[in-house]
Amino acid sequence: MEEKYKVLMAKTSADSEEIWLPLWMHLKDTAGVMKKLVRTWVPDAVCVATGLEME
């Protein structure tokens, strides 16, 4: 694979480096996972104590 394209990759297949997700898709996936983790595990008290909103 060309070196310039490696900058745009974030995830590759376990079976082959030829199958990969573009960076934008990896970031969208990561944001979704983080949203789920925050909503599931971060207590409301943390948001109150830090002055941050859940969103």
Short mmCIF file of C-alpha atoms in Angstrom, two decimals:
data_model
loop_
_atom_site.label_atom_id
_atom_site.label_comp_id
_atom_site.label_asym_id
_atom_site.label_seq_id
_atom_site.Cartn_x
_atom_site.Cartn_y
_atom_site.Cartn_z
CA MET A 1 0.00 0.00 0.00
CA GLU A 2 1.27 3.47 -0.80
CA GLU A 3 2.72 5.39 2.14
CA LYS A 4 0.54 8.47 1.53
CA TYR A 5 -2.63 6.41 2.07
CA LYS A 6 -1.48 5.14 5.46
CA VAL A 7 -2.14 8.62 6.87
CA LEU A 8 -5.83 8.21 6.00
CA MET A 9 -6.21 4.76 7.54
CA ALA A 10 -7.26 4.05 11.08
CA LYS A 11 -8.22 0.37 11.22
CA THR A 12 -7.15 -2.57 9.13
CA SER A 13 -8.56 -6.05 8.86
CA ALA A 14 -6.99 -8.73 11.03
CA ASP A 15 -6.74 -10.89 7.92
CA SER A 16 -5.40 -8.38 5.43
CA GLU A 17 -3.95 -4.89 5.36
CA GLU A 18 -5.81 -4.38 2.09
CA ILE A 19 -9.18 -4.08 3.88
CA TRP A 20 -9.35 -0.92 5.98
CA LEU A 21 -11.67 1.75 7.30
CA PRO A 22 -11.06 5.33 6.27
CA LEU A 23 -10.22 7.74 9.07
CA TRP A 24 -13.63 9.47 9.01
CA MET A 25 -15.38 6.12 9.56
CA HIS A 26 -13.01 5.16 12.38
CA LEU A 27 -13.63 8.52 14.09
CA LYS A 28 -17.40 8.16 13.75
CA ASP A 29 -17.20 4.65 15.20
CA THR A 30 -15.00 5.84 18.07
CA ALA A 31 -17.41 8.70 18.87
CA GLY A 32 -20.31 6.25 19.01
CA VAL A 33 -18.44 3.95 21.37
CA MET A 34 -17.46 6.86 23.64
CA LYS A 35 -21.04 8.16 23.70
CA LYS A 36 -22.28 4.74 24.80
CA LEU A 37 -19.57 4.41 27.47
CA VAL A 38 -20.22 7.87 28.90
CA ARG A 39 -23.98 7.36 29.05
CA THR A 40 -23.55 3.92 30.64
CA TRP A 41 -20.71 4.45 33.11
CA VAL A 42 -20.28 8.14 33.95
CA PRO A 43 -22.51 9.11 36.88
CA ASP A 44 -24.48 12.37 36.74
CA ALA A 45 -22.48 13.55 39.77
CA VAL A 46 -19.34 13.70 37.60
CA CYS A 47 -21.05 16.09 35.19
CA VAL A 48 -22.28 18.24 38.08
CA ALA A 49 -18.87 18.29 39.77
CA THR A 50 -17.02 19.22 36.58
CA GLY A 51 -19.63 21.69 35.34
CA LEU A 52 -19.97 19.76 32.10
CA GLU A 53 -23.14 18.62 30.41
CA MET A 54 -23.59 14.98 29.39
CA GLU A 55 -23.78 15.90 25.71
#
